Amino acid sequence: MESSSTASQHVLQNRHGEKKEVNDKQEGELRLEQGTTDGDQKVMAGEALDRRNIWEPSVYYALGNETFYIAGHDISIRESMDTFGALIWPGAIALSQFLENNQTQMNLMDKAVLEIGAGTGLLSIVASLLGAWVTATDLPDILSNLTFNLLRNTKGRSRYTPQVAALTWGQDMGRDFPYPSFHYDYVLAADVVYPHGCLEELLETMRHFCRPGSQTTLLWANKIRFQSDLGFTECFKSSFNTTLVLELPEQEVRIYKATAKE
């Protein structure tokens, strides 16, 4: 999930119920893109703050760890409440488990895989552990924690060393990721759709990497939270040949497989 721009003030609540306010001028704040409503902001911030039962944030730099057992390995993920892009979201967990459970249909061994909006890197780690040659991308301020998590969990375990690259949706893709020099068998995206003001750029990015003739498969997982999620889904279906491969009603998560319309 890509990180987002500044919001006003944010209240971080630890597991003892104490509230800690972080001013929006401080480095390390939760941020939302322009165009987000107050209601949308509360939903996303509330979902983030629910993590207080897992770890206790610091007022200055809130770090925590979560551990998963996926693809035959314990995966330890360092999170931060500084940005939404530094938290693990339901779509990433669902798609990671989907890849593990469907290796016959989605064989990643020796495949070139790109993740857009990689966030903490969980999905890229799982793809790497399943034998893929992975490039994980996100905004520049997310890359430090993303790199830390990737190296921490794949060194000595994966067939290929995963790569990390900066990618801002819709910007300089022809220069930084020219086709066909940068061709991927799979493009992965998890919880990249929420009210961040860059939905058109996100769709443009998906089209860039999953274009006619590329034979690229796009896997997108998302928790349905807002009306804008449904609107993006319709645009997504219009742009690609799509199949709903998994729906998790309790988590409100859907996973789509898509290919370019020829």
mmCIF file of C-alpha atoms in Angstrom:
data_model
loop_
_atom_site.group_PDB
_atom_site.id
_atom_site.type_symbol
_atom_site.label_atom_id
_atom_site.label_comp_id
_atom_site.label_asym_id
_atom_site.label_seq_id
_atom_site.Cartn_x
_atom_site.Cartn_y
_atom_site.Cartn_z
ATOM 1 C CA MET A 1 0.000 0.000 0.000
ATOM 2 C CA GLU A 2 1.422 3.337 -0.982
ATOM 3 C CA SER A 3 1.942 5.928 1.723
ATOM 4 C CA SER A 4 -0.085 9.138 1.687
ATOM 5 C CA SER A 5 0.116 12.904 2.287
ATOM 6 C CA THR A 6 -0.317 14.841 5.513
ATOM 7 C CA ALA A 7 -3.367 14.911 7.728
ATOM 8 C CA SER A 8 -4.001 17.250 10.640
ATOM 9 C CA GLN A 9 -3.558 15.688 14.102
ATOM 10 C CA HIS A 10 -3.554 12.004 14.867
ATOM 11 C CA VAL A 11 -4.183 10.241 18.129
ATOM 12 C CA LEU A 12 -2.208 7.099 18.805
ATOM 13 C CA GLN A 13 -3.725 4.917 21.494
ATOM 14 C CA ASN A 14 -1.662 2.240 23.201
ATOM 15 C CA ARG A 15 -2.965 -1.036 24.599
ATOM 16 C CA HIS A 16 -3.309 0.495 28.075
ATOM 17 C CA GLY A 17 -5.848 2.947 26.700
ATOM 18 C CA GLU A 18 -3.624 6.012 26.939
ATOM 19 C CA LYS A 19 -3.955 8.510 24.103
ATOM 20 C CA LYS A 20 -0.910 10.190 22.616
ATOM 21 C CA GLU A 21 -1.291 13.061 20.168
ATOM 22 C CA VAL A 22 1.161 13.529 17.346
ATOM 23 C CA ASN A 23 1.232 16.930 15.683
ATOM 24 C CA ASP A 24 1.091 16.947 11.911
ATOM 25 C CA LYS A 25 4.391 18.832 11.714
ATOM 26 C CA GLN A 26 6.255 15.967 13.353
ATOM 27 C CA GLU A 27 8.054 13.464 11.201
ATOM 28 C CA GLY A 28 6.384 10.070 11.453
ATOM 29 C CA GLU A 29 2.689 10.850 11.240
ATOM 30 C CA LEU A 30 -0.211 8.927 9.756
ATOM 31 C CA ARG A 31 -1.113 10.607 6.502
ATOM 32 C CA LEU A 32 -3.937 10.555 3.974
ATOM 33 C CA GLU A 33 -3.959 11.741 0.375
ATOM 34 C CA GLN A 34 -5.799 14.844 -0.733
ATOM 35 C CA GLY A 35 -9.453 14.154 -1.365
ATOM 36 C CA THR A 36 -10.052 11.885 1.603
ATOM 37 C CA THR A 37 -13.142 12.713 3.647
ATOM 38 C CA ASP A 38 -13.144 12.889 7.431
ATOM 39 C CA GLY A 39 -15.223 9.721 7.555
ATOM 40 C CA ASP A 40 -12.811 7.838 5.302
ATOM 41 C CA GLN A 41 -9.891 9.066 7.391
ATOM 42 C CA LYS A 42 -11.506 7.778 10.576
ATOM 43 C CA VAL A 43 -12.088 4.344 9.035
ATOM 44 C CA MET A 44 -8.465 3.954 7.919
ATOM 45 C CA ALA A 45 -7.010 5.431 11.112
ATOM 46 C CA GLY A 46 -9.325 3.293 13.239
ATOM 47 C CA GLU A 47 -8.229 0.156 11.413
ATOM 48 C CA ALA A 48 -4.616 1.133 12.018
ATOM 49 C CA LEU A 49 -5.179 1.886 15.675
ATOM 50 C CA ASP A 50 -6.726 -1.533 16.216
ATOM 51 C CA ARG A 51 -3.174 -2.810 16.090
ATOM 52 C CA ARG A 52 -2.580 -1.400 19.579
ATOM 53 C CA ASN A 53 -3.480 -4.792 21.015
ATOM 54 C CA ILE A 54 -0.516 -6.264 19.151
ATOM 55 C CA TRP A 55 2.135 -3.696 19.957
ATOM 56 C CA GLU A 56 2.455 -0.407 21.776
ATOM 57 C CA PRO A 57 3.433 2.627 19.712
ATOM 58 C CA SER A 58 5.946 5.253 20.729
ATOM 59 C CA VAL A 59 4.867 8.873 20.437
ATOM 60 C CA TYR A 60 7.871 9.657 18.239
ATOM 61 C CA TYR A 61 8.507 6.522 16.198
ATOM 62 C CA ALA A 62 6.027 3.713 16.559
ATOM 63 C CA LEU A 63 7.447 0.332 15.657
ATOM 64 C CA GLY A 64 6.072 -3.134 16.127
ATOM 65 C CA ASN A 65 6.539 -6.641 14.825
ATOM 66 C CA GLU A 66 4.140 -9.263 13.561
ATOM 67 C CA THR A 67 5.032 -12.853 12.758
ATOM 68 C CA PHE A 68 3.384 -15.059 10.150
ATOM 69 C CA TYR A 69 3.969 -18.643 9.112
ATOM 70 C CA ILE A 70 3.570 -18.753 5.340
ATOM 71 C CA ALA A 71 5.341 -20.710 2.599
ATOM 72 C CA GLY A 72 7.004 -22.931 5.182
ATOM 73 C CA HIS A 73 8.772 -20.117 6.998
ATOM 74 C CA ASP A 74 8.297 -17.813 9.957
ATOM 75 C CA ILE A 75 8.093 -14.299 8.545
ATOM 76 C CA SER A 76 8.749 -11.415 10.919
ATOM 77 C CA ILE A 77 7.486 -8.036 9.729
ATOM 78 C CA ARG A 78 8.530 -4.724 11.239
ATOM 79 C CA GLU A 79 5.673 -2.237 11.092
ATOM 80 C CA SER A 80 5.374 1.451 11.841
ATOM 81 C CA MET A 81 2.410 3.725 12.468
ATOM 82 C CA ASP A 82 4.242 6.540 10.679
ATOM 83 C CA THR A 83 2.404 5.874 7.414
ATOM 84 C CA PHE A 84 -0.344 3.596 6.162
ATOM 85 C CA GLY A 85 2.253 2.092 3.829
ATOM 86 C CA ALA A 86 4.210 0.763 6.816
ATOM 87 C CA LEU A 87 1.360 -1.365 8.194
ATOM 88 C CA ILE A 88 0.155 -4.826 7.204
ATOM 89 C CA TRP A 89 -3.346 -4.781 5.726
ATOM 90 C CA PRO A 90 -5.810 -7.652 5.189
ATOM 91 C CA GLY A 91 -5.364 -7.841 1.421
ATOM 92 C CA ALA A 92 -1.643 -8.599 1.735
ATOM 93 C CA ILE A 93 -2.271 -11.452 4.160
ATOM 94 C CA ALA A 94 -5.077 -12.888 2.026
ATOM 95 C CA LEU A 95 -3.083 -12.767 -1.208
ATOM 96 C CA SER A 96 0.015 -14.212 0.487
ATOM 97 C CA GLN A 97 -2.004 -17.178 1.718
ATOM 98 C CA PHE A 98 -3.684 -17.522 -1.671
ATOM 99 C CA LEU A 99 -0.292 -17.808 -3.393
ATOM 100 C CA GLU A 100 0.825 -20.424 -0.891
ATOM 101 C CA ASN A 101 -2.357 -22.469 -1.289
ATOM 102 C CA ASN A 102 -2.545 -22.295 -5.094
ATOM 103 C CA GLN A 103 0.993 -23.009 -6.229
ATOM 104 C CA THR A 104 -0.155 -25.350 -8.989
ATOM 105 C CA GLN A 105 -2.293 -22.675 -10.653
ATOM 106 C CA MET A 106 0.025 -19.772 -9.709
ATOM 107 C CA ASN A 107 3.495 -21.283 -10.001
ATOM 108 C CA LEU A 108 5.947 -18.489 -9.146
ATOM 109 C CA MET A 109 9.102 -20.581 -9.432
ATOM 110 C CA ASP A 110 11.646 -18.676 -11.571
ATOM 111 C CA LYS A 111 8.984 -16.125 -12.542
ATOM 112 C CA ALA A 112 9.576 -12.373 -12.680
ATOM 113 C CA VAL A 113 7.213 -10.742 -10.180
ATOM 114 C CA LEU A 114 6.551 -7.062 -9.521
ATOM 115 C CA GLU A 115 4.664 -5.765 -6.503
ATOM 116 C CA ILE A 116 3.234 -2.245 -6.614
ATOM 117 C CA GLY A 117 2.540 -0.499 -3.316
ATOM 118 C CA ALA A 118 4.536 -3.165 -1.470
ATOM 119 C CA GLY A 119 4.356 -1.462 1.932
ATOM 120 C CA THR A 120 5.912 -3.695 4.582
ATOM 121 C CA GLY A 121 6.880 -6.294 1.986
ATOM 122 C CA LEU A 122 4.942 -9.320 3.287
ATOM 123 C CA LEU A 123 3.563 -10.237 -0.128
ATOM 124 C CA SER A 124 6.935 -9.784 -1.855
ATOM 125 C CA ILE A 125 8.597 -11.914 0.813
ATOM 126 C CA VAL A 126 6.130 -14.744 0.252
ATOM 127 C CA ALA A 127 6.572 -14.546 -3.529
ATOM 128 C CA SER A 128 10.329 -14.661 -3.070
ATOM 129 C CA LEU A 129 10.109 -17.666 -0.753
ATOM 130 C CA LEU A 130 7.996 -19.389 -3.413
ATOM 131 C CA GLY A 131 10.874 -19.093 -5.883
ATOM 132 C CA ALA A 132 10.102 -15.853 -7.741
ATOM 133 C CA TRP A 133 12.516 -13.148 -8.834
ATOM 134 C CA VAL A 134 10.831 -10.224 -7.090
ATOM 135 C CA THR A 135 10.937 -6.459 -7.469
ATOM 136 C CA ALA A 136 9.081 -4.659 -4.673
ATOM 137 C CA THR A 137 8.096 -1.040 -5.295
ATOM 138 C CA ASP A 138 6.618 1.796 -3.289
ATOM 139 C CA LEU A 139 7.150 5.486 -2.561
ATOM 140 C CA PRO A 140 10.708 6.529 -1.594
ATOM 141 C CA ASP A 141 9.908 7.094 2.099
ATOM 142 C CA ILE A 142 8.628 3.508 2.424
ATOM 143 C CA LEU A 143 11.698 1.807 0.945
ATOM 144 C CA SER A 144 13.910 1.728 4.045
ATOM 145 C CA ASN A 145 11.526 -0.379 6.126
ATOM 146 C CA LEU A 146 10.541 -2.396 3.042
ATOM 147 C CA THR A 147 14.194 -3.264 2.351
ATOM 148 C CA PHE A 148 14.781 -4.180 5.996
ATOM 149 C CA ASN A 149 11.858 -6.625 6.013
ATOM 150 C CA LEU A 150 12.766 -8.185 2.662
ATOM 151 C CA LEU A 151 16.393 -8.866 3.573
ATOM 152 C CA ARG A 152 15.518 -9.987 7.089
ATOM 153 C CA ASN A 153 13.159 -12.682 5.819
ATOM 154 C CA THR A 154 14.688 -13.864 2.549
ATOM 155 C CA LYS A 155 18.457 -13.969 3.136
ATOM 156 C CA GLY A 156 19.575 -17.580 2.843
ATOM 157 C CA ARG A 157 15.989 -18.694 2.228
ATOM 158 C CA SER A 158 15.054 -17.536 -1.257
ATOM 159 C CA ARG A 159 16.212 -18.582 -4.705
ATOM 160 C CA TYR A 160 16.767 -14.973 -5.747
ATOM 161 C CA THR A 161 17.577 -11.825 -3.775
ATOM 162 C CA PRO A 162 14.506 -9.547 -3.998
ATOM 163 C CA GLN A 163 15.016 -6.083 -5.447
ATOM 164 C CA VAL A 164 13.546 -2.799 -4.201
ATOM 165 C CA ALA A 165 12.728 0.202 -6.389
ATOM 166 C CA ALA A 166 10.926 3.508 -6.025
ATOM 167 C CA LEU A 167 7.714 3.825 -8.015
ATOM 168 C CA THR A 168 5.190 6.631 -7.852
ATOM 169 C CA TRP A 169 2.043 5.557 -9.648
ATOM 170 C CA GLY A 170 1.611 7.160 -13.034
ATOM 171 C CA GLN A 171 4.959 8.974 -12.996
ATOM 172 C CA ASP A 172 7.989 8.344 -15.235
ATOM 173 C CA MET A 173 7.072 4.705 -15.821
ATOM 174 C CA GLY A 174 8.173 4.810 -19.452
ATOM 175 C CA ARG A 175 11.557 6.121 -18.318
ATOM 176 C CA ASP A 176 12.117 4.015 -15.197
ATOM 177 C CA PHE A 177 10.281 0.831 -16.253
ATOM 178 C CA PRO A 178 10.324 0.825 -20.077
ATOM 179 C CA TYR A 179 8.530 -2.023 -21.816
ATOM 180 C CA PRO A 180 9.611 -4.619 -22.897
ATOM 181 C CA SER A 181 12.911 -4.268 -21.005
ATOM 182 C CA PHE A 182 10.962 -4.442 -17.757
ATOM 183 C CA HIS A 183 8.568 -7.310 -18.315
ATOM 184 C CA TYR A 184 6.980 -9.303 -15.499
ATOM 185 C CA ASP A 185 5.133 -12.589 -15.465
ATOM 186 C CA TYR A 186 3.054 -11.469 -12.483
ATOM 187 C CA VAL A 187 2.129 -8.088 -11.021
ATOM 188 C CA LEU A 188 0.888 -8.172 -7.428
ATOM 189 C CA ALA A 189 -1.130 -5.486 -5.656
ATOM 190 C CA ALA A 190 -2.713 -5.687 -2.199
ATOM 191 C CA ASP A 191 -4.859 -3.059 -0.468
ATOM 192 C CA VAL A 192 -3.705 -0.366 -2.856
ATOM 193 C CA VAL A 193 -7.249 0.986 -3.338
ATOM 194 C CA TYR A 194 -8.505 3.383 -0.710
ATOM 195 C CA PRO A 195 -9.342 7.127 -0.858
ATOM 196 C CA HIS A 196 -5.826 8.431 -1.555
ATOM 197 C CA GLY A 197 -6.560 10.600 -4.592
ATOM 198 C CA CYS A 198 -4.390 8.552 -6.981
ATOM 199 C CA LEU A 199 -6.822 5.955 -8.279
ATOM 200 C CA GLU A 200 -6.487 7.035 -11.913
ATOM 201 C CA GLU A 201 -2.704 6.879 -11.610
ATOM 202 C CA LEU A 202 -2.957 3.445 -10.018
ATOM 203 C CA LEU A 203 -5.045 2.147 -12.917
ATOM 204 C CA GLU A 204 -2.589 3.706 -15.377
ATOM 205 C CA THR A 205 0.251 1.904 -13.576
ATOM 206 C CA MET A 206 -1.571 -1.411 -13.763
ATOM 207 C CA ARG A 207 -2.138 -0.900 -17.496
ATOM 208 C CA HIS A 208 1.527 -0.059 -18.027
ATOM 209 C CA PHE A 209 2.743 -3.345 -16.584
ATOM 210 C CA CYS A 210 -0.151 -5.516 -17.748
ATOM 211 C CA ARG A 211 -0.514 -4.493 -21.380
ATOM 212 C CA PRO A 212 -1.714 -6.286 -24.522
ATOM 213 C CA GLY A 213 0.825 -8.818 -25.702
ATOM 214 C CA SER A 214 2.681 -8.933 -22.385
ATOM 215 C CA GLN A 215 1.054 -12.164 -21.156
ATOM 216 C CA THR A 216 1.361 -10.662 -17.679
ATOM 217 C CA THR A 217 -1.048 -11.828 -14.977
ATOM 218 C CA LEU A 218 -2.191 -9.216 -12.475
ATOM 219 C CA LEU A 219 -3.345 -10.327 -9.021
ATOM 220 C CA TRP A 220 -5.136 -7.675 -6.979
ATOM 221 C CA ALA A 221 -6.460 -8.183 -3.440
ATOM 222 C CA ASN A 222 -8.398 -5.521 -1.574
ATOM 223 C CA LYS A 223 -10.595 -5.061 1.446
ATOM 224 C CA ILE A 224 -13.816 -3.309 0.404
ATOM 225 C CA ARG A 225 -14.175 -0.299 2.709
ATOM 226 C CA PHE A 226 -15.515 2.615 0.675
ATOM 227 C CA GLN A 227 -17.762 3.391 -2.254
ATOM 228 C CA SER A 228 -14.650 4.442 -4.169
ATOM 229 C CA ASP A 229 -13.399 0.846 -3.869
ATOM 230 C CA LEU A 230 -16.446 -0.376 -5.773
ATOM 231 C CA GLY A 231 -16.037 2.375 -8.357
ATOM 232 C CA PHE A 232 -12.413 1.426 -8.932
ATOM 233 C CA THR A 233 -13.408 -2.225 -9.228
ATOM 234 C CA GLU A 234 -15.752 -1.394 -12.107
ATOM 235 C CA CYS A 235 -13.007 0.548 -13.893
ATOM 236 C CA PHE A 236 -10.622 -2.351 -13.258
ATOM 237 C CA LYS A 237 -13.067 -4.812 -14.802
ATOM 238 C CA SER A 238 -13.514 -2.549 -17.821
ATOM 239 C CA SER A 239 -9.763 -2.322 -18.361
ATOM 240 C CA PHE A 240 -8.828 -6.004 -18.034
ATOM 241 C CA ASN A 241 -10.148 -9.513 -18.489
ATOM 242 C CA THR A 242 -10.916 -10.280 -14.854
ATOM 243 C CA THR A 243 -11.852 -13.259 -12.715
ATOM 244 C CA LEU A 244 -12.827 -13.161 -9.055
ATOM 245 C CA VAL A 245 -10.665 -16.011 -7.755
ATOM 246 C CA LEU A 246 -11.401 -15.672 -4.038
ATOM 247 C CA GLU A 247 -13.854 -13.823 -1.812
ATOM 248 C CA LEU A 248 -13.562 -13.748 1.972
ATOM 249 C CA PRO A 249 -16.872 -12.302 3.245
ATOM 250 C CA GLU A 250 -15.826 -12.121 6.904
ATOM 251 C CA GLN A 251 -12.720 -10.104 6.044
ATOM 252 C CA GLU A 252 -14.519 -8.252 3.211
ATOM 253 C CA VAL A 253 -11.555 -9.088 0.973
ATOM 254 C CA ARG A 254 -11.720 -9.958 -2.720
ATOM 255 C CA ILE A 255 -8.902 -11.287 -4.908
ATOM 256 C CA TYR A 256 -9.041 -10.733 -8.668
ATOM 257 C CA LYS A 257 -6.910 -12.242 -11.425
ATOM 258 C CA ALA A 258 -6.595 -10.097 -14.527
ATOM 259 C CA THR A 259 -4.961 -10.098 -17.951
ATOM 260 C CA ALA A 260 -4.834 -7.405 -20.604
ATOM 261 C CA LYS A 261 -7.598 -7.119 -23.153
ATOM 262 C CA GLU A 262 -5.999 -7.869 -26.526
#
